[in-house]
Amino acid sequence: MFNDPLESDPRLKQIFAMADAVAEQELAGTRRSLGFCHLFWSTKKRILKEKYGVDWKTPAEMNPDVRFD
C-alpha cells in the first residue's frame, strides 16, 4: 500500500499529529462502524488543507484499487 509522502516529512510530523487530534475531537460522538475510516480521512484532509495549507492524499486516494471499510 502507498502512503502520501508528506506523511514521512519530519517537518510535517507535528502538523499531522495535530490534525489527527483535531479530527478525533470533531468525530468524538460519531459511531465507529464500517466506513468510519473514510469519514476520518475526509475530516483530516479538510483540517490539513484549511488550517495548515497541506494538500494530503488519503490512503483511499493513494490506493484506488484497494477497498477500505
PDB file of N, CA, C and O in Angstrom:
ATOM      1  N   MET A   1       0.833  -1.180   0.000  1.00  0.00           N
ATOM      2  CA  MET A   1       0.000   0.000   0.000  1.00  0.00           C
ATOM      3  C   MET A   1       0.880   1.247   0.000  1.00  0.00           C
ATOM      4  O   MET A   1       1.950   1.261   0.580  1.00  0.00           O
ATOM      5  N   PHE A   2       0.363   2.269  -0.650  1.00  0.00           N
ATOM      6  CA  PHE A   2       1.078   3.529  -0.742  1.00  0.00           C
ATOM      7  C   PHE A   2       0.509   4.526   0.270  1.00  0.00           C
ATOM      8  O   PHE A   2      -0.682   4.520   0.554  1.00  0.00           O
ATOM      9  N   ASN A   3       1.400   5.365   0.792  1.00  0.00           N
ATOM     10  CA  ASN A   3       1.015   6.482   1.654  1.00  0.00           C
ATOM     11  C   ASN A   3       1.497   7.765   1.005  1.00  0.00           C
ATOM     12  O   ASN A   3       2.501   7.761   0.289  1.00  0.00           O
ATOM     13  N   ASP A   4       0.816   8.847   1.296  1.00  0.00           N
ATOM     14  CA  ASP A   4       1.252  10.144   0.794  1.00  0.00           C
ATOM     15  C   ASP A   4       2.637  10.428   1.370  1.00  0.00           C
ATOM     16  O   ASP A   4       2.837  10.348   2.589  1.00  0.00           O
ATOM     17  N   PRO A   5       3.616  10.760   0.541  1.00  0.00           N
ATOM     18  CA  PRO A   5       4.969  11.039   1.024  1.00  0.00           C
ATOM     19  C   PRO A   5       5.028  12.175   2.052  1.00  0.00           C
ATOM     20  O   PRO A   5       5.967  12.237   2.849  1.00  0.00           O
ATOM     21  N   LEU A   6       4.042  13.047   2.050  1.00  0.00           N
ATOM     22  CA  LEU A   6       4.026  14.133   3.040  1.00  0.00           C
ATOM     23  C   LEU A   6       4.002  13.588   4.466  1.00  0.00           C
ATOM     24  O   LEU A   6       4.508  14.221   5.391  1.00  0.00           O
ATOM     25  N   GLU A   7       3.418  12.409   4.650  1.00  0.00           N
ATOM     26  CA  GLU A   7       3.344  11.811   5.972  1.00  0.00           C
ATOM     27  C   GLU A   7       4.724  11.462   6.525  1.00  0.00           C
ATOM     28  O   GLU A   7       4.892  11.354   7.741  1.00  0.00           O
ATOM     29  N   SER A   8       5.702  11.302   5.654  1.00  0.00           N
ATOM     30  CA  SER A   8       7.062  10.942   6.067  1.00  0.00           C
ATOM     31  C   SER A   8       7.970  12.154   6.227  1.00  0.00           C
ATOM     32  O   SER A   8       9.135  11.995   6.607  1.00  0.00           O
ATOM     33  N   ASP A   9       7.462  13.331   5.952  1.00  0.00           N
ATOM     34  CA  ASP A   9       8.267  14.551   6.055  1.00  0.00           C
ATOM     35  C   ASP A   9       8.389  14.946   7.526  1.00  0.00           C
ATOM     36  O   ASP A   9       7.386  15.277   8.163  1.00  0.00           O
ATOM     37  N   PRO A  10       9.593  14.914   8.082  1.00  0.00           N
ATOM     38  CA  PRO A  10       9.763  15.235   9.504  1.00  0.00           C
ATOM     39  C   PRO A  10       9.295  16.650   9.857  1.00  0.00           C
ATOM     40  O   PRO A  10       8.892  16.901  10.988  1.00  0.00           O
ATOM     41  N   ARG A  11       9.307  17.548   8.896  1.00  0.00           N
ATOM     42  CA  ARG A  11       8.859  18.926   9.159  1.00  0.00           C
ATOM     43  C   ARG A  11       7.351  18.996   9.370  1.00  0.00           C
ATOM     44  O   ARG A  11       6.843  19.952   9.948  1.00  0.00           O
ATOM     45  N   LEU A  12       6.632  17.983   8.884  1.00  0.00           N
ATOM     46  CA  LEU A  12       5.174  17.978   8.990  1.00  0.00           C
ATOM     47  C   LEU A  12       4.658  17.025  10.066  1.00  0.00           C
ATOM     48  O   LEU A  12       3.445  16.913  10.257  1.00  0.00           O
ATOM     49  N   LYS A  13       5.562  16.364  10.770  1.00  0.00           N
ATOM     50  CA  LYS A  13       5.161  15.372  11.764  1.00  0.00           C
ATOM     51  C   LYS A  13       4.188  15.952  12.790  1.00  0.00           C
ATOM     52  O   LYS A  13       3.139  15.362  13.075  1.00  0.00           O
ATOM     53  N   GLN A  14       4.506  17.095  13.338  1.00  0.00           N
ATOM     54  CA  GLN A  14       3.663  17.731  14.360  1.00  0.00           C
ATOM     55  C   GLN A  14       2.322  18.168  13.767  1.00  0.00           C
ATOM     56  O   GLN A  14       1.289  18.046  14.411  1.00  0.00           O
ATOM     57  N   ILE A  15       2.331  18.650  12.550  1.00  0.00           N
ATOM     58  CA  ILE A  15       1.098  19.086  11.889  1.00  0.00           C
ATOM     59  C   ILE A  15       0.152  17.896  11.689  1.00  0.00           C
ATOM     60  O   ILE A  15      -1.045  17.993  11.956  1.00  0.00           O
ATOM     61  N   PHE A  16       0.697  16.770  11.258  1.00  0.00           N
ATOM     62  CA  PHE A  16      -0.134  15.578  11.086  1.00  0.00           C
ATOM     63  C   PHE A  16      -0.677  15.098  12.425  1.00  0.00           C
ATOM     64  O   PHE A  16      -1.839  14.682  12.517  1.00  0.00           O
ATOM     65  N   ALA A  17       0.132  15.160  13.468  1.00  0.00           N
ATOM     66  CA  ALA A  17      -0.330  14.752  14.799  1.00  0.00           C
ATOM     67  C   ALA A  17      -1.457  15.669  15.281  1.00  0.00           C
ATOM     68  O   ALA A  17      -2.452  15.192  15.848  1.00  0.00           O
ATOM     69  N   MET A  18      -1.327  16.968  15.056  1.00  0.00           N
ATOM     70  CA  MET A  18      -2.375  17.911  15.467  1.00  0.00           C
ATOM     71  C   MET A  18      -3.644  17.693  14.660  1.00  0.00           C
ATOM     72  O   MET A  18      -4.749  17.739  15.200  1.00  0.00           O
ATOM     73  N   ALA A  19      -3.503  17.446  13.360  1.00  0.00           N
ATOM     74  CA  ALA A  19      -4.677  17.206  12.521  1.00  0.00           C
ATOM     75  C   ALA A  19      -5.399  15.933  12.954  1.00  0.00           C
ATOM     76  O   ALA A  19      -6.633  15.895  12.987  1.00  0.00           O
ATOM     77  N   ASP A  20      -4.649  14.898  13.315  1.00  0.00           N
ATOM     78  CA  ASP A  20      -5.266  13.670  13.835  1.00  0.00           C
ATOM     79  C   ASP A  20      -6.052  13.955  15.106  1.00  0.00           C
ATOM     80  O   ASP A  20      -7.186  13.499  15.264  1.00  0.00           O
ATOM     81  N   ALA A  21      -5.448  14.719  16.016  1.00  0.00           N
ATOM     82  CA  ALA A  21      -6.100  15.027  17.284  1.00  0.00           C
ATOM     83  C   ALA A  21      -7.373  15.842  17.075  1.00  0.00           C
ATOM     84  O   ALA A  21      -8.403  15.564  17.701  1.00  0.00           O
ATOM     85  N   VAL A  22      -7.321  16.833  16.198  1.00  0.00           N
ATOM     86  CA  VAL A  22      -8.497  17.661  15.926  1.00  0.00           C
ATOM     87  C   VAL A  22      -9.590  16.822  15.264  1.00  0.00           C
ATOM     88  O   VAL A  22     -10.774  16.940  15.615  1.00  0.00           O
ATOM     89  N   ALA A  23      -9.216  15.967  14.333  1.00  0.00           N
ATOM     90  CA  ALA A  23     -10.197  15.100  13.676  1.00  0.00           C
ATOM     91  C   ALA A  23     -10.842  14.169  14.696  1.00  0.00           C
ATOM     92  O   ALA A  23     -12.065  13.960  14.680  1.00  0.00           O
ATOM     93  N   GLU A  24     -10.047  13.611  15.602  1.00  0.00           N
ATOM     94  CA  GLU A  24     -10.593  12.752  16.658  1.00  0.00           C
ATOM     95  C   GLU A  24     -11.598  13.522  17.512  1.00  0.00           C
ATOM     96  O   GLU A  24     -12.660  12.999  17.851  1.00  0.00           O
ATOM     97  N   GLN A  25     -11.257  14.762  17.848  1.00  0.00           N
ATOM     98  CA  GLN A  25     -12.164  15.606  18.647  1.00  0.00           C
ATOM     99  C   GLN A  25     -13.469  15.856  17.906  1.00  0.00           C
ATOM    100  O   GLN A  25     -14.546  15.743  18.477  1.00  0.00           O
ATOM    101  N   GLU A  26     -13.360  16.239  16.653  1.00  0.00           N
ATOM    102  CA  GLU A  26     -14.549  16.552  15.855  1.00  0.00           C
ATOM    103  C   GLU A  26     -15.472  15.340  15.711  1.00  0.00           C
ATOM    104  O   GLU A  26     -16.687  15.494  15.638  1.00  0.00           O
ATOM    105  N   LEU A  27     -14.889  14.157  15.671  1.00  0.00           N
ATOM    106  CA  LEU A  27     -15.670  12.948  15.429  1.00  0.00           C
ATOM    107  C   LEU A  27     -15.924  12.142  16.707  1.00  0.00           C
ATOM    108  O   LEU A  27     -16.376  11.001  16.641  1.00  0.00           O
ATOM    109  N   ALA A  28     -15.675  12.748  17.844  1.00  0.00           N
ATOM    110  CA  ALA A  28     -15.769  12.047  19.129  1.00  0.00           C
ATOM    111  C   ALA A  28     -17.122  11.381  19.341  1.00  0.00           C
ATOM    112  O   ALA A  28     -17.198  10.285  19.886  1.00  0.00           O
ATOM    113  N   GLY A  29     -18.196  11.993  18.924  1.00  0.00           N
ATOM    114  CA  GLY A  29     -19.513  11.421  19.147  1.00  0.00           C
ATOM    115  C   GLY A  29     -20.013  10.539  18.021  1.00  0.00           C
ATOM    116  O   GLY A  29     -21.146  10.065  18.062  1.00  0.00           O
ATOM    117  N   THR A  30     -19.178  10.302  17.040  1.00  0.00           N
ATOM    118  CA  THR A  30     -19.579   9.523  15.872  1.00  0.00           C
ATOM    119  C   THR A  30     -19.339   8.031  16.105  1.00  0.00           C
ATOM    120  O   THR A  30     -18.278   7.643  16.573  1.00  0.00           O
ATOM    121  N   ARG A  31     -20.329   7.245  15.778  1.00  0.00           N
ATOM    122  CA  ARG A  31     -20.210   5.790  15.913  1.00  0.00           C
ATOM    123  C   ARG A  31     -19.151   5.276  14.943  1.00  0.00           C
ATOM    124  O   ARG A  31     -19.149   5.627  13.771  1.00  0.00           O
ATOM    125  N   ARG A  32     -18.286   4.446  15.451  1.00  0.00           N
ATOM    126  CA  ARG A  32     -17.206   3.878  14.625  1.00  0.00           C
ATOM    127  C   ARG A  32     -17.635   2.538  14.074  1.00  0.00           C
ATOM    128  O   ARG A  32     -17.512   1.518  14.736  1.00  0.00           O
ATOM    129  N   SER A  33     -18.141   2.598  12.880  1.00  0.00           N
ATOM    130  CA  SER A  33     -18.606   1.385  12.222  1.00  0.00           C
ATOM    131  C   SER A  33     -17.948   1.313  10.847  1.00  0.00           C
ATOM    132  O   SER A  33     -17.066   2.115  10.526  1.00  0.00           O
ATOM    133  N   LEU A  34     -18.406   0.371  10.036  1.00  0.00           N
ATOM    134  CA  LEU A  34     -17.839   0.246   8.691  1.00  0.00           C
ATOM    135  C   LEU A  34     -17.906   1.583   7.971  1.00  0.00           C
ATOM    136  O   LEU A  34     -18.916   2.283   8.027  1.00  0.00           O
ATOM    137  N   GLY A  35     -16.833   1.940   7.337  1.00  0.00           N
ATOM    138  CA  GLY A  35     -16.776   3.180   6.589  1.00  0.00           C
ATOM    139  C   GLY A  35     -16.278   4.366   7.390  1.00  0.00           C
ATOM    140  O   GLY A  35     -16.062   5.442   6.833  1.00  0.00           O
ATOM    141  N   PHE A  36     -16.084   4.194   8.705  1.00  0.00           N
ATOM    142  CA  PHE A  36     -15.628   5.311   9.529  1.00  0.00           C
ATOM    143  C   PHE A  36     -14.296   5.871   9.042  1.00  0.00           C
ATOM    144  O   PHE A  36     -14.073   7.080   9.104  1.00  0.00           O
ATOM    145  N   CYS A  37     -13.428   5.007   8.539  1.00  0.00           N
ATOM    146  CA  CYS A  37     -12.112   5.474   8.096  1.00  0.00           C
ATOM    147  C   CYS A  37     -12.249   6.560   7.029  1.00  0.00           C
ATOM    148  O   CYS A  37     -11.481   7.524   7.023  1.00  0.00           O
ATOM    149  N   HIS A  38     -13.240   6.444   6.151  1.00  0.00           N
ATOM    150  CA  HIS A  38     -13.432   7.447   5.100  1.00  0.00           C
ATOM    151  C   HIS A  38     -13.856   8.787   5.695  1.00  0.00           C
ATOM    152  O   HIS A  38     -13.405   9.844   5.242  1.00  0.00           O
ATOM    153  N   LEU A  39     -14.717   8.746   6.702  1.00  0.00           N
ATOM    154  CA  LEU A  39     -15.133   9.971   7.380  1.00  0.00           C
ATOM    155  C   LEU A  39     -13.943  10.602   8.096  1.00  0.00           C
ATOM    156  O   LEU A  39     -13.729  11.816   8.019  1.00  0.00           O
ATOM    157  N   PHE A  40     -13.150   9.778   8.782  1.00  0.00           N
ATOM    158  CA  PHE A  40     -11.974  10.283   9.484  1.00  0.00           C
ATOM    159  C   PHE A  40     -10.999  10.911   8.490  1.00  0.00           C
ATOM    160  O   PHE A  40     -10.501  12.015   8.705  1.00  0.00           O
ATOM    161  N   TRP A  41     -10.723  10.201   7.399  1.00  0.00           N
ATOM    162  CA  TRP A  41      -9.765  10.723   6.415  1.00  0.00           C
ATOM    163  C   TRP A  41     -10.247  12.015   5.774  1.00  0.00           C
ATOM    164  O   TRP A  41      -9.457  12.930   5.561  1.00  0.00           O
ATOM    165  N   SER A  42     -11.516  12.104   5.454  1.00  0.00           N
ATOM    166  CA  SER A  42     -12.021  13.342   4.838  1.00  0.00           C
ATOM    167  C   SER A  42     -11.966  14.496   5.822  1.00  0.00           C
ATOM    168  O   SER A  42     -11.658  15.633   5.442  1.00  0.00           O
ATOM    169  N   THR A  43     -12.228  14.211   7.099  1.00  0.00           N
ATOM    170  CA  THR A  43     -12.132  15.250   8.125  1.00  0.00           C
ATOM    171  C   THR A  43     -10.681  15.697   8.285  1.00  0.00           C
ATOM    172  O   THR A  43     -10.385  16.897   8.327  1.00  0.00           O
ATOM    173  N   LYS A  44      -9.778  14.748   8.362  1.00  0.00           N
ATOM    174  CA  LYS A  44      -8.346  15.052   8.479  1.00  0.00           C
ATOM    175  C   LYS A  44      -7.856  15.830   7.261  1.00  0.00           C
ATOM    176  O   LYS A  44      -7.112  16.812   7.396  1.00  0.00           O
ATOM    177  N   LYS A  45      -8.278  15.428   6.080  1.00  0.00           N
ATOM    178  CA  LYS A  45      -7.881  16.109   4.841  1.00  0.00           C
ATOM    179  C   LYS A  45      -8.319  17.572   4.864  1.00  0.00           C
ATOM    180  O   LYS A  45      -7.551  18.469   4.521  1.00  0.00           O
ATOM    181  N   ARG A  46      -9.570  17.808   5.297  1.00  0.00           N
ATOM    182  CA  ARG A  46     -10.092  19.175   5.380  1.00  0.00           C
ATOM    183  C   ARG A  46      -9.298  20.006   6.385  1.00  0.00           C
ATOM    184  O   ARG A  46      -8.913  21.146   6.109  1.00  0.00           O
ATOM    185  N   ILE A  47      -9.025  19.438   7.539  1.00  0.00           N
ATOM    186  CA  ILE A  47      -8.263  20.150   8.579  1.00  0.00           C
ATOM    187  C   ILE A  47      -6.872  20.493   8.072  1.00  0.00           C
ATOM    188  O   ILE A  47      -6.402  21.626   8.239  1.00  0.00           O
ATOM    189  N   LEU A  48      -6.199  19.524   7.467  1.00  0.00           N
ATOM    190  CA  LEU A  48      -4.852  19.778   6.949  1.00  0.00           C
ATOM    191  C   LEU A  48      -4.854  20.899   5.916  1.00  0.00           C
ATOM    192  O   LEU A  48      -3.959  21.760   5.918  1.00  0.00           O
ATOM    193  N   LYS A  49      -5.850  20.917   5.048  1.00  0.00           N
ATOM    194  CA  LYS A  49      -5.915  21.935   3.994  1.00  0.00           C
ATOM    195  C   LYS A  49      -6.284  23.299   4.573  1.00  0.00           C
ATOM    196  O   LYS A  49      -5.619  24.302   4.290  1.00  0.00           O
ATOM    197  N   GLU A  50      -7.347  23.356   5.383  1.00  0.00           N
ATOM    198  CA  GLU A  50      -7.840  24.636   5.894  1.00  0.00           C
ATOM    199  C   GLU A  50      -6.905  25.273   6.916  1.00  0.00           C
ATOM    200  O   GLU A  50      -6.673  26.480   6.873  1.00  0.00           O
ATOM    201  N   LYS A  51      -6.385  24.490   7.846  1.00  0.00           N
ATOM    202  CA  LYS A  51      -5.577  25.051   8.932  1.00  0.00           C
ATOM    203  C   LYS A  51      -4.098  25.175   8.596  1.00  0.00           C
ATOM    204  O   LYS A  51      -3.418  26.055   9.114  1.00  0.00           O
ATOM    205  N   TYR A  52      -3.589  24.259   7.759  1.00  0.00           N
ATOM    206  CA  TYR A  52      -2.146  24.203   7.546  1.00  0.00           C
ATOM    207  C   TYR A  52      -1.717  24.329   6.091  1.00  0.00           C
ATOM    208  O   TYR A  52      -0.528  24.346   5.803  1.00  0.00           O
ATOM    209  N   GLY A  53      -2.669  24.376   5.170  1.00  0.00           N
ATOM    210  CA  GLY A  53      -2.333  24.503   3.760  1.00  0.00           C
ATOM    211  C   GLY A  53      -1.682  23.267   3.171  1.00  0.00           C
ATOM    212  O   GLY A  53      -1.011  23.344   2.139  1.00  0.00           O
ATOM    213  N   VAL A  54      -1.889  22.117   3.806  1.00  0.00           N
ATOM    214  CA  VAL A  54      -1.289  20.857   3.352  1.00  0.00           C
ATOM    215  C   VAL A  54      -2.317  20.099   2.513  1.00  0.00           C
ATOM    216  O   VAL A  54      -3.424  19.844   2.966  1.00  0.00           O
ATOM    217  N   ASP A  55      -1.925  19.749   1.300  1.00  0.00           N
ATOM    218  CA  ASP A  55      -2.809  19.009   0.395  1.00  0.00           C
ATOM    219  C   ASP A  55      -2.459  17.527   0.484  1.00  0.00           C
ATOM    220  O   ASP A  55      -1.684  17.002  -0.307  1.00  0.00           O
ATOM    221  N   TRP A  56      -3.056  16.867   1.462  1.00  0.00           N
ATOM    222  CA  TRP A  56      -2.775  15.470   1.760  1.00  0.00           C
ATOM    223  C   TRP A  56      -3.671  14.549   0.943  1.00  0.00           C
ATOM    224  O   TRP A  56      -4.837  14.826   0.716  1.00  0.00           O
ATOM    225  N   LYS A  57      -3.123  13.438   0.522  1.00  0.00           N
ATOM    226  CA  LYS A  57      -3.881  12.415  -0.185  1.00  0.00           C
ATOM    227  C   LYS A  57      -4.185  11.279   0.799  1.00  0.00           C
ATOM    228  O   LYS A  57      -3.281  10.753   1.454  1.00  0.00           O
ATOM    229  N   THR A  58      -5.447  10.911   0.911  1.00  0.00           N
ATOM    230  CA  THR A  58      -5.859   9.848   1.822  1.00  0.00           C
ATOM    231  C   THR A  58      -5.345   8.495   1.331  1.00  0.00           C
ATOM    232  O   THR A  58      -4.995   8.353   0.151  1.00  0.00           O
ATOM    233  N   PRO A  59      -5.335   7.490   2.224  1.00  0.00           N
ATOM    234  CA  PRO A  59      -4.961   6.148   1.762  1.00  0.00           C
ATOM    235  C   PRO A  59      -5.842   5.666   0.606  1.00  0.00           C
ATOM    236  O   PRO A  59      -5.353   5.003  -0.310  1.00  0.00           O
ATOM    237  N   ALA A  60      -7.127   5.998   0.634  1.00  0.00           N
ATOM    238  CA  ALA A  60      -8.021   5.599  -0.460  1.00  0.00           C
ATOM    239  C   ALA A  60      -7.619   6.266  -1.776  1.00  0.00           C
ATOM    240  O   ALA A  60      -7.688   5.650  -2.834  1.00  0.00           O
ATOM    241  N   GLU A  61      -7.193   7.516  -1.707  1.00  0.00           N
ATOM    242  CA  GLU A  61      -6.748   8.219  -2.915  1.00  0.00           C
ATOM    243  C   GLU A  61      -5.426   7.660  -3.429  1.00  0.00           C
ATOM    244  O   GLU A  61      -5.205   7.608  -4.640  1.00  0.00           O
ATOM    245  N   MET A  62      -4.564   7.259  -2.518  1.00  0.00           N
ATOM    246  CA  MET A  62      -3.257   6.733  -2.903  1.00  0.00           C
ATOM    247  C   MET A  62      -3.328   5.282  -3.393  1.00  0.00           C
ATOM    248  O   MET A  62      -2.420   4.821  -4.058  1.00  0.00           O
ATOM    249  N   ASN A  63      -4.415   4.601  -3.044  1.00  0.00           N
ATOM    250  CA  ASN A  63      -4.567   3.186  -3.389  1.00  0.00           C
ATOM    251  C   ASN A  63      -5.950   2.952  -3.986  1.00  0.00           C
ATOM    252  O   ASN A  63      -6.807   2.315  -3.355  1.00  0.00           O
ATOM    253  N   PRO A  64      -6.199   3.447  -5.185  1.00  0.00           N
ATOM    254  CA  PRO A  64      -7.544   3.387  -5.759  1.00  0.00           C
ATOM    255  C   PRO A  64      -8.060   1.965  -6.014  1.00  0.00           C
ATOM    256  O   PRO A  64      -9.262   1.762  -6.108  1.00  0.00           O
ATOM    257  N   ASP A  65      -7.172   0.992  -6.057  1.00  0.00           N
ATOM    258  CA  ASP A  65      -7.612  -0.377  -6.308  1.00  0.00           C
ATOM    259  C   ASP A  65      -7.857  -1.170  -5.015  1.00  0.00           C
ATOM    260  O   ASP A  65      -8.171  -2.352  -5.069  1.00  0.00           O
ATOM    261  N   VAL A  66      -7.702  -0.515  -3.867  1.00  0.00           N
ATOM    262  CA  VAL A  66      -7.903  -1.171  -2.575  1.00  0.00           C
ATOM    263  C   VAL A  66      -9.232  -0.699  -2.007  1.00  0.00           C
ATOM    264  O   VAL A  66      -9.558   0.495  -2.049  1.00  0.00           O
ATOM    265  N   ARG A  67      -9.989  -1.634  -1.451  1.00  0.00           N
ATOM    266  CA  ARG A  67     -11.262  -1.284  -0.798  1.00  0.00           C
ATOM    267  C   ARG A  67     -11.018  -1.171   0.698  1.00  0.00           C
ATOM    268  O   ARG A  67     -10.518  -2.099   1.326  1.00  0.00           O
ATOM    269  N   PHE A  68     -11.385  -0.031   1.245  1.00  0.00           N
ATOM    270  CA  PHE A  68     -11.266   0.195   2.680  1.00  0.00           C
ATOM    271  C   PHE A  68     -12.663   0.169   3.284  1.00  0.00           C
ATOM    272  O   PHE A  68     -13.616   0.613   2.660  1.00  0.00           O
ATOM    273  N   ASP A  69     -12.775  -0.337   4.522  1.00  0.00           N
ATOM    274  CA  ASP A  69     -14.107  -0.389   5.116  1.00  0.00           C
ATOM    275  C   ASP A  69     -14.454   0.862   5.866  1.00  0.00           C
ATOM    276  O   ASP A  69     -13.754   1.687   6.213  1.00  0.00           O
TER     277      ASP A  69
END
